[in-house]
PDB file of C-alpha atoms and ligand atoms in Angstrom:
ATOM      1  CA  UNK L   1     -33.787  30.268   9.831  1.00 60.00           C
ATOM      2  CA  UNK L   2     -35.971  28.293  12.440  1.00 68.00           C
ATOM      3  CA  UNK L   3     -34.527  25.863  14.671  1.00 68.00           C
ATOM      4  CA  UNK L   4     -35.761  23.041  13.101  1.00 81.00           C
ATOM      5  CA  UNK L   5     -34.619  24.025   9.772  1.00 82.00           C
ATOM      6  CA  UNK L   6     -31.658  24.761  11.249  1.00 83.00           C
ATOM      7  CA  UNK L   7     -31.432  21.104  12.990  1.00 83.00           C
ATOM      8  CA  UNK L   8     -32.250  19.326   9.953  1.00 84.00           C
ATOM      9  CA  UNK L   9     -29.049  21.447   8.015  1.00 83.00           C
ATOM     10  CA  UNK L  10     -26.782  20.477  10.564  1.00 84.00           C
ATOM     11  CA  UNK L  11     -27.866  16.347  10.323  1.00 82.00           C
ATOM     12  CA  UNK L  12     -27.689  16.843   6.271  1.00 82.00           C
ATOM     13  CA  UNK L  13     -24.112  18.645   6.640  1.00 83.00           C
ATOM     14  CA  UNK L  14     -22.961  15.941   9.177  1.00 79.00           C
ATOM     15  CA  UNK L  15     -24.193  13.229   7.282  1.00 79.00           C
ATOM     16  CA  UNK L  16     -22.392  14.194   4.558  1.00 81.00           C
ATOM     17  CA  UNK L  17     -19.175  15.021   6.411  1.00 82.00           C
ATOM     18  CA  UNK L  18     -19.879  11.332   8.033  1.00 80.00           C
ATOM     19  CA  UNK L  19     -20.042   9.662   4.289  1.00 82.00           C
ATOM     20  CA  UNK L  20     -17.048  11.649   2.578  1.00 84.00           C
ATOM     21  CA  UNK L  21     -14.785  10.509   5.945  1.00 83.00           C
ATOM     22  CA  UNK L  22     -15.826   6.848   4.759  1.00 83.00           C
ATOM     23  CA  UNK L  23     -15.694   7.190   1.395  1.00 82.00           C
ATOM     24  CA  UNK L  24     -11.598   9.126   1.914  1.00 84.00           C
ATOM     25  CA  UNK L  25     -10.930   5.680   4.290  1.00 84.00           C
ATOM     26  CA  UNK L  26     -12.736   3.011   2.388  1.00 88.00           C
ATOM     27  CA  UNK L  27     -10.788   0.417   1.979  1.00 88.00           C
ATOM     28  CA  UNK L  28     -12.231  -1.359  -0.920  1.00 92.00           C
ATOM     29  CA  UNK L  29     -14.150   0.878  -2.830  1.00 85.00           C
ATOM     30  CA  UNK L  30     -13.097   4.242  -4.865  1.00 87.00           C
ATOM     31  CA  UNK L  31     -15.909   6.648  -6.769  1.00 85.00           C
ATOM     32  CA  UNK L  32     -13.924   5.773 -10.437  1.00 90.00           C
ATOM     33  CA  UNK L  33     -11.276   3.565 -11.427  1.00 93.00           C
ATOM     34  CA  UNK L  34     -10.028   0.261 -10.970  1.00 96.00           C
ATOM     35  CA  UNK L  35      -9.496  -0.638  -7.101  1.00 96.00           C
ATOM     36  CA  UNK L  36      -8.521  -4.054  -5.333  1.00 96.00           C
ATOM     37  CA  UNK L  37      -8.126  -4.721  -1.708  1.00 97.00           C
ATOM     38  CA  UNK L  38      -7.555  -8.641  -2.357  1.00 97.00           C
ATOM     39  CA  UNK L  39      -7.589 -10.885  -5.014  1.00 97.00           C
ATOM     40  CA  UNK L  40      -9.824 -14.071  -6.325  1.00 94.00           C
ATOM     41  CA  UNK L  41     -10.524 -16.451  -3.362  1.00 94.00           C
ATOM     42  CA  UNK L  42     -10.291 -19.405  -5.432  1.00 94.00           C
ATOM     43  CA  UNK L  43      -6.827 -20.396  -5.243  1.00 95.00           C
ATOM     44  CA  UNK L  44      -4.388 -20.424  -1.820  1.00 97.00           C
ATOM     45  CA  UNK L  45      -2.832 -17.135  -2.861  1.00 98.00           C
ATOM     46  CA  UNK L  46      -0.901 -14.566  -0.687  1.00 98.00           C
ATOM     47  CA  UNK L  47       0.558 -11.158  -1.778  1.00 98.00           C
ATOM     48  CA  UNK L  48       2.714  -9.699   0.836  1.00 98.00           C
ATOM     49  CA  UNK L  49       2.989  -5.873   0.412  1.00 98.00           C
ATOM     50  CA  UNK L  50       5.284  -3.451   2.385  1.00 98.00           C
ATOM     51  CA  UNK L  51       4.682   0.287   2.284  1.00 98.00           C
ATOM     52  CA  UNK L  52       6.949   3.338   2.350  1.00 98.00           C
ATOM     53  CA  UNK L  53      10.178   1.847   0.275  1.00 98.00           C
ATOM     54  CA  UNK L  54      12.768   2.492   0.248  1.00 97.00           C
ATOM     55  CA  UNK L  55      15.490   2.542   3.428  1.00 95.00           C
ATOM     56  CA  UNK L  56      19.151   3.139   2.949  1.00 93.00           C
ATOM     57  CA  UNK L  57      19.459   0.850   6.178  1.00 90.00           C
ATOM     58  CA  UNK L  58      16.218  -1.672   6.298  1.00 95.00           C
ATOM     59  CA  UNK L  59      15.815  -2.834   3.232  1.00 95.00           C
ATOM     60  CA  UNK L  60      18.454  -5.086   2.645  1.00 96.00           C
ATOM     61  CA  UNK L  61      17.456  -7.021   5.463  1.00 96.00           C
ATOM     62  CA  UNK L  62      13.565  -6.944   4.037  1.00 98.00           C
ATOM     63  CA  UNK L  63      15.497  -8.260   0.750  1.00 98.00           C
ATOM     64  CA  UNK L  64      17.481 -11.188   2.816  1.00 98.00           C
ATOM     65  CA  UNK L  65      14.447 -12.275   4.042  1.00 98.00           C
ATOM     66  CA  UNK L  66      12.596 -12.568   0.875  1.00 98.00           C
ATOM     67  CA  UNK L  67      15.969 -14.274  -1.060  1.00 98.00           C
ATOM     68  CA  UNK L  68      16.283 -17.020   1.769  1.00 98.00           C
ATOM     69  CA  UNK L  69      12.783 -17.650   1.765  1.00 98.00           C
ATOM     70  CA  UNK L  70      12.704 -17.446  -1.992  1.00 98.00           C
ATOM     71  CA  UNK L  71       9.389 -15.266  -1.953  1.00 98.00           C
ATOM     72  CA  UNK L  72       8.549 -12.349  -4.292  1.00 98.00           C
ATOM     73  CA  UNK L  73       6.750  -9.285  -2.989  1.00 98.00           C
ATOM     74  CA  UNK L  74       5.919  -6.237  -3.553  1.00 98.00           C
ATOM     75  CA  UNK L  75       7.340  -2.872  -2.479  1.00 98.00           C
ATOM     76  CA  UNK L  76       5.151   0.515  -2.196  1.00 98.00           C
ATOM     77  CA  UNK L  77       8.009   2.857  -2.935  1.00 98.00           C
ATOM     78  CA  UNK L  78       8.287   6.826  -2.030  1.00 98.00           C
ATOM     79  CA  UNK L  79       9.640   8.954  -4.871  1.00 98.00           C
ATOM     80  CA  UNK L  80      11.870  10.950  -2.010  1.00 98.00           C
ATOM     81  CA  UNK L  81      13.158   8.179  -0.756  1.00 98.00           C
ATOM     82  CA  UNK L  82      14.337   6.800  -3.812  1.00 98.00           C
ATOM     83  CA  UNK L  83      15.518   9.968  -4.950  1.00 98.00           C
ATOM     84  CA  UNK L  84      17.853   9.458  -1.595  1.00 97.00           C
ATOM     85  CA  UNK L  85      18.561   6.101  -1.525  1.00 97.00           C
ATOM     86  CA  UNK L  86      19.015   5.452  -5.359  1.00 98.00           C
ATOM     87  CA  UNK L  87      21.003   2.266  -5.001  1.00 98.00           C
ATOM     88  CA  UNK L  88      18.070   0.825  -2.159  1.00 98.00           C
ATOM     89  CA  UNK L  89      15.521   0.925  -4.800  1.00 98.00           C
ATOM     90  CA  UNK L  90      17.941  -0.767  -7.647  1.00 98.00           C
ATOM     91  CA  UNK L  91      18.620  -3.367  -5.682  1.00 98.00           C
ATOM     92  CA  UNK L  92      14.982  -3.994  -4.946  1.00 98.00           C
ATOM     93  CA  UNK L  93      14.038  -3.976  -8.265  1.00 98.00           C
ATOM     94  CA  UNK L  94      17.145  -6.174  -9.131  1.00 98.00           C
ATOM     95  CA  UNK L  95      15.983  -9.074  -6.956  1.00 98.00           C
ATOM     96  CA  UNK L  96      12.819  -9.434  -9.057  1.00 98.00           C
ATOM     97  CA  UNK L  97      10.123  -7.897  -6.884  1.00 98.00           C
ATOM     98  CA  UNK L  98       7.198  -6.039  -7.556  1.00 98.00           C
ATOM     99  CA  UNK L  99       7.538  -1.911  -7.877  1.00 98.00           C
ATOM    100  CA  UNK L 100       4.579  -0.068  -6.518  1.00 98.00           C
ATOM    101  CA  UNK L 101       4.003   3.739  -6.763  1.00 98.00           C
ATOM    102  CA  UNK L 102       2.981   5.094  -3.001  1.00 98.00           C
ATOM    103  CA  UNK L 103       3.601   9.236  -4.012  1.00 98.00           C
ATOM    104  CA  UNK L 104       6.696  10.904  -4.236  1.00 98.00           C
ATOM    105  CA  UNK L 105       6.227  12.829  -0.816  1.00 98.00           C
ATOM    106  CA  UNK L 106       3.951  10.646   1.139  1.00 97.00           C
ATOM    107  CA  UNK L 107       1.429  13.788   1.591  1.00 96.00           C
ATOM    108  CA  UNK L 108      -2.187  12.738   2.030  1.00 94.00           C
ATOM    109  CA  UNK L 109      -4.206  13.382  -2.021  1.00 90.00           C
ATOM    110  CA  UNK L 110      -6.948  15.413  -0.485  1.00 87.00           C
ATOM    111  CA  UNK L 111      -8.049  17.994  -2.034  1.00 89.00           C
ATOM    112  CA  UNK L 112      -5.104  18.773  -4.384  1.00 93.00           C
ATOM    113  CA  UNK L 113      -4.707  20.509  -7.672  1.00 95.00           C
ATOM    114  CA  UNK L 114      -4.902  18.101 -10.697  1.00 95.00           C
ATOM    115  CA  UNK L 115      -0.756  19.668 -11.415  1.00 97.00           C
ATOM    116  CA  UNK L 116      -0.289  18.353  -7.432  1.00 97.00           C
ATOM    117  CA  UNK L 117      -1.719  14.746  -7.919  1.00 97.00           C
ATOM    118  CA  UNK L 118       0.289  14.569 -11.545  1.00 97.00           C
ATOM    119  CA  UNK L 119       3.844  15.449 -10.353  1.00 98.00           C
ATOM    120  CA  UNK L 120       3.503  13.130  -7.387  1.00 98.00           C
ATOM    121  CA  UNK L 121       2.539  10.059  -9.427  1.00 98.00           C
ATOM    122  CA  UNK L 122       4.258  10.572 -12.799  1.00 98.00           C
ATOM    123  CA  UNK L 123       7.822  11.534 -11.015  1.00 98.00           C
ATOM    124  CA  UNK L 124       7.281   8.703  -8.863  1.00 98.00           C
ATOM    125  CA  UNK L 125       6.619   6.107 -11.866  1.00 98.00           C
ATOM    126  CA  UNK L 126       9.673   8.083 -13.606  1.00 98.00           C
ATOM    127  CA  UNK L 127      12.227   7.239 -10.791  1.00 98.00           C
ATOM    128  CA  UNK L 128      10.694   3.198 -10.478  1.00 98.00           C
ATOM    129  CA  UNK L 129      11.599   3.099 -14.223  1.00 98.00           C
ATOM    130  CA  UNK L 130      15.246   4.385 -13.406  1.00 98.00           C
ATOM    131  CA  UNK L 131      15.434   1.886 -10.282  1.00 98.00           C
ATOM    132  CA  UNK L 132      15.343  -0.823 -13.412  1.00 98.00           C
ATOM    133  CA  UNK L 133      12.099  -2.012 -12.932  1.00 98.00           C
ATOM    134  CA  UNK L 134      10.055  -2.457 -16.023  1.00 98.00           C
ATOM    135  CA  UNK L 135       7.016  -4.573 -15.014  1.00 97.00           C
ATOM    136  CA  UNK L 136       3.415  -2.989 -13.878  1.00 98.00           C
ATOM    137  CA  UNK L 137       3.075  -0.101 -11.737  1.00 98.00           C
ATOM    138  CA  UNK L 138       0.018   0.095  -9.574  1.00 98.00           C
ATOM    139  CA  UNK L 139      -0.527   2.675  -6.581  1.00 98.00           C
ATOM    140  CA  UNK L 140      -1.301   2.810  -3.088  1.00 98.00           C
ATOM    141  CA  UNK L 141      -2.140   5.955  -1.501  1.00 97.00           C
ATOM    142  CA  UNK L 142      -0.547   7.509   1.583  1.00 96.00           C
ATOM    143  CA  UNK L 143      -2.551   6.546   4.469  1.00 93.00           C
ATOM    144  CA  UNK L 144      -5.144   4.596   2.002  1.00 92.00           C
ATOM    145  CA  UNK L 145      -6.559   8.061   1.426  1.00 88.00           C
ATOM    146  CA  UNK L 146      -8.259   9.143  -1.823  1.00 89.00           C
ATOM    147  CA  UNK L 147     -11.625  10.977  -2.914  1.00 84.00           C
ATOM    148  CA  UNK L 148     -12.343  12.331  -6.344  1.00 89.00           C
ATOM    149  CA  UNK L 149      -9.276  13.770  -7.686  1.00 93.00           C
ATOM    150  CA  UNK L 150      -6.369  11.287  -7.565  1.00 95.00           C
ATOM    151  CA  UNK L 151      -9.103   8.186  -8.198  1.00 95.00           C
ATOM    152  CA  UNK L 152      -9.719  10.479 -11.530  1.00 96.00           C
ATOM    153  CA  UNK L 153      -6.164  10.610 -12.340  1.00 97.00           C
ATOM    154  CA  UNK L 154      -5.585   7.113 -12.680  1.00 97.00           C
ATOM    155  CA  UNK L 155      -8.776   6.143 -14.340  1.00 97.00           C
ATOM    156  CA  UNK L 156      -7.683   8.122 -16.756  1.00 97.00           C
ATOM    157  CA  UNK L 157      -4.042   6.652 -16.829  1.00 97.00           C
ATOM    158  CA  UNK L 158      -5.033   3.009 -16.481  1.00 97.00           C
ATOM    159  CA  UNK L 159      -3.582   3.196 -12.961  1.00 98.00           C
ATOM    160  CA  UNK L 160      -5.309   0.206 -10.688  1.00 97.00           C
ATOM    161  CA  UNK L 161      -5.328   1.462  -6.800  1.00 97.00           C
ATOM    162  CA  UNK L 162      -4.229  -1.291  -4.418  1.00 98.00           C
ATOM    163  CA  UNK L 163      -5.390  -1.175  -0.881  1.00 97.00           C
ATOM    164  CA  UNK L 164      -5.114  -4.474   1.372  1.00 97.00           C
ATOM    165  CA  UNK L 165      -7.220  -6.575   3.109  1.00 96.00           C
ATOM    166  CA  UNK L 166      -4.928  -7.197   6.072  1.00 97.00           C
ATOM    167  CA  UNK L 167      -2.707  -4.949   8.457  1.00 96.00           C
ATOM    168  CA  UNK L 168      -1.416  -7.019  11.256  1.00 96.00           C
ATOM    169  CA  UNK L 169       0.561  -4.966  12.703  1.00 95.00           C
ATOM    170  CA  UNK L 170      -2.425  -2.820  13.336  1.00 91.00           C
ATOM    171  CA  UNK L 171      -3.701  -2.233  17.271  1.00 82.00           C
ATOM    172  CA  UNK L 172      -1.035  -5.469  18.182  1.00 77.00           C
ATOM    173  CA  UNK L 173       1.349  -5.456  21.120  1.00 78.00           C
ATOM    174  CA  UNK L 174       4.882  -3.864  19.078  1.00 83.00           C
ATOM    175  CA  UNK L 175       6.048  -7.951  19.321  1.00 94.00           C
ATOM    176  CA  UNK L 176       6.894 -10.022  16.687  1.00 96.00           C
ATOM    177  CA  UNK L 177       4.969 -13.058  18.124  1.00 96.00           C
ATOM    178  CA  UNK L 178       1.931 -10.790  18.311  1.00 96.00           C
ATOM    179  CA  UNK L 179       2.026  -9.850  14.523  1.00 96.00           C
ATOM    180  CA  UNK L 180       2.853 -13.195  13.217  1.00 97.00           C
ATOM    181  CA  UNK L 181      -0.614 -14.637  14.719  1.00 97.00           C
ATOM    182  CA  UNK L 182      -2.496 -11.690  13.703  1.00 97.00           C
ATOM    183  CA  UNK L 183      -1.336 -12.207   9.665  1.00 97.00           C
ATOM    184  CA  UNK L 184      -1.428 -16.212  10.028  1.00 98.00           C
ATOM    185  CA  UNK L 185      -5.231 -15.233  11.883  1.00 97.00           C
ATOM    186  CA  UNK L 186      -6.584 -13.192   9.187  1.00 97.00           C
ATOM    187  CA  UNK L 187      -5.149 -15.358   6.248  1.00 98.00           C
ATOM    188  CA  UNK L 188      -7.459 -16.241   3.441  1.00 98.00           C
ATOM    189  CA  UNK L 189      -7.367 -17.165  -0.005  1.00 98.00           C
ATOM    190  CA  UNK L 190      -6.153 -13.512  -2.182  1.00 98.00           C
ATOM    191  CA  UNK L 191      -5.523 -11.782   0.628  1.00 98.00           C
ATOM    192  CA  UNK L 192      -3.322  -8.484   0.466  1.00 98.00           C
ATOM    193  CA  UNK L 193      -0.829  -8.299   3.523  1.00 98.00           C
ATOM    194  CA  UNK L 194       0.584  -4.653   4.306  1.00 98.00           C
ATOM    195  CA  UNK L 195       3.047  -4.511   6.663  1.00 97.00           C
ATOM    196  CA  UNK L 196       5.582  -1.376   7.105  1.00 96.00           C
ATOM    197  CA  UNK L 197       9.000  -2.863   7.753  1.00 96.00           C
ATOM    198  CA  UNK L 198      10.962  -0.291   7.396  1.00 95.00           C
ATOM    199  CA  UNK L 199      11.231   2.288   9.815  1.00 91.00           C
ATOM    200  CA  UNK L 200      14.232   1.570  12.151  1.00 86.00           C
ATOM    201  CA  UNK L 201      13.088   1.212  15.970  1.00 87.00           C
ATOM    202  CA  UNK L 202       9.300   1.272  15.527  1.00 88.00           C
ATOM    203  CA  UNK L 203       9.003  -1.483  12.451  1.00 91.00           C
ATOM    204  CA  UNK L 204      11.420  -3.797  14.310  1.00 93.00           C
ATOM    205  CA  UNK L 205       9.095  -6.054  15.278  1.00 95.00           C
ATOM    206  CA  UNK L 206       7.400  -5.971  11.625  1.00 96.00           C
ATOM    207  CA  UNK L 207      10.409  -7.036  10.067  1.00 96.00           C
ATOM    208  CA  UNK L 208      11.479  -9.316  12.848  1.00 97.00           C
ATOM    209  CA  UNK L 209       8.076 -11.550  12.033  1.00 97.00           C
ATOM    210  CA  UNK L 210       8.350 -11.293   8.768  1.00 98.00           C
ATOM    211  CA  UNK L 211       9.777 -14.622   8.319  1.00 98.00           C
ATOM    212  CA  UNK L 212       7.689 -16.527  10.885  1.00 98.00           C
ATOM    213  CA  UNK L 213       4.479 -15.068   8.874  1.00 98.00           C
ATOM    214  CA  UNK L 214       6.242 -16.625   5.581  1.00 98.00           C
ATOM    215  CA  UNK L 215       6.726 -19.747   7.063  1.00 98.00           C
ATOM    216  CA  UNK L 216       3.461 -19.807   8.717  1.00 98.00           C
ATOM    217  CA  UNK L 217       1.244 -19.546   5.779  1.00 98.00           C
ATOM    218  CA  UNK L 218       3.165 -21.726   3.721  1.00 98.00           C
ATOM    219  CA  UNK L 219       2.670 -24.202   6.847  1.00 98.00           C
ATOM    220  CA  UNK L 220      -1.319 -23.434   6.317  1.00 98.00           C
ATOM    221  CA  UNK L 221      -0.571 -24.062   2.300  1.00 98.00           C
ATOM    222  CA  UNK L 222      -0.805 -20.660   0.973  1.00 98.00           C
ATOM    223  CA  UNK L 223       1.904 -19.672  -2.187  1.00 98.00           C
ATOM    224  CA  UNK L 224       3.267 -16.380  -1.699  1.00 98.00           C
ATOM    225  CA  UNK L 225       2.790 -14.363  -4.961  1.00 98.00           C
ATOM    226  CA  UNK L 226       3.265 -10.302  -5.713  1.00 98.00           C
ATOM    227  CA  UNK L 227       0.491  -8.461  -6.701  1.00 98.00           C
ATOM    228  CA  UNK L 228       0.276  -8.721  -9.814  1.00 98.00           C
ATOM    229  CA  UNK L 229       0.355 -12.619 -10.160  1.00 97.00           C
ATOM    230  CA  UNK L 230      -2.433 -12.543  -7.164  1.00 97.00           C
ATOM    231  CA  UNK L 231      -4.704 -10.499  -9.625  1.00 96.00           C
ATOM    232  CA  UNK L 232      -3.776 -12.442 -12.951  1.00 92.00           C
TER     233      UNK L 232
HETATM  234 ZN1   ZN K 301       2.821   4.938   3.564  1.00 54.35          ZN
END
């Protein structure tokens, strides 16, 4: 091959690597299927979403927050983790929030067999429906990661994907201060909050702000809605 041949292969194959890296990490666009990073902006609406439910020893103090503050949420849950912490995810369901599916083994849906991307969802939604929950399950991928095969699966399953809009925990000082003003910052009518509250040491400060950032957008006028309300 000449150089210049050569040179013009290596841009295309870049390029390409370049646009499937964006399209794997897009936050608010899939190839197929239903996908929704926020909701309408017409109406003061806030869904606050926490990923990776749940914890045998952080959740109930996610779910104290939410009863005192009488808010309803919704929680991304792991099909391993439930399948360990049973009675975590029943009493989620039992205080009338939201069940997402987020995979049953938080593995990244890249390049997968079809019998991969099935088990992962389906024993997931099996174990949400156990937990007592009966009302819509949408999904979130691990690490907001998806390219042809698991946006396929739940096109053809009716399954909506649900990214976010804001993450404001992400690049902040670990402080609870810090987080607050980056989630009352980036409010806006619909938005999707994701925060991950429940890991024990490293999500203290997520869960620690997690009633100052209630109070705070109620304080700017927002109503604090699950998902599916936010997209009704
Ligand atoms: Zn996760």
């Amino acid at each position: 091959m000449k150089p210049n041949k050569l040179l013009i292969g290596l841009a295309v194959a870049m390029a390409a690597s370049v646009g499937l890296y964006l399209l794997m990490n897009a936050r608010c666009y899939q190839l197929i299927g239903k996908l929704v990073c926020h909701g309408a902006n017409d109406h003061k609406r806030i869904a606050l979403t926490f990923d990776d439910a749940p914890s045998e020893s952080t959740s109930d103090a996610v779910l104290a927050v939410l009863a005192e503050k009488n808010v309803k949420a919704t929680f991304f849950m792991i099909g391993e983790n439930m399948a360990r912490h049973p009675q975590a995810a029943q009493r989620i369901a039992a205080a009338g929030h939201e069940l997402g599916n987020h995979s049953y083994s938080h593995r990244r849906f890249l390049l997968r067999s079809p019998a991969f991307i099935a088990r992962e969802i389906e024993d997931t939604n099996t174990l949400i429906r156990a937990a007592g929950y009966h009302g819509p399950i949408h999904f979130r991928p691990p690490y907001g990661k998806k390219l042809l095969g698991l946006p396929w699966y739940l096109a053809r399953h009716h399954i909506t994907t649900v990214m976010w809009d804001s993450e404001p925990a992400r690049q902040q000082p670990p402080s609870a201060e810090a987080i607050t003003a980056a989630a009352l910052a980036q409010a806006h009518n619909g938005a999707i909050i994701l925060l991950h509250p429940f890991c024990l040491d490293a999500c203290r400060a997520e869960r620690e702000a997690l009633p100052h950032i209630i109070d705070g957008l109620r304080a700017q006028g927002y109503t604090l809605t699950t998902v599916s309300e936010l997209l009704k």
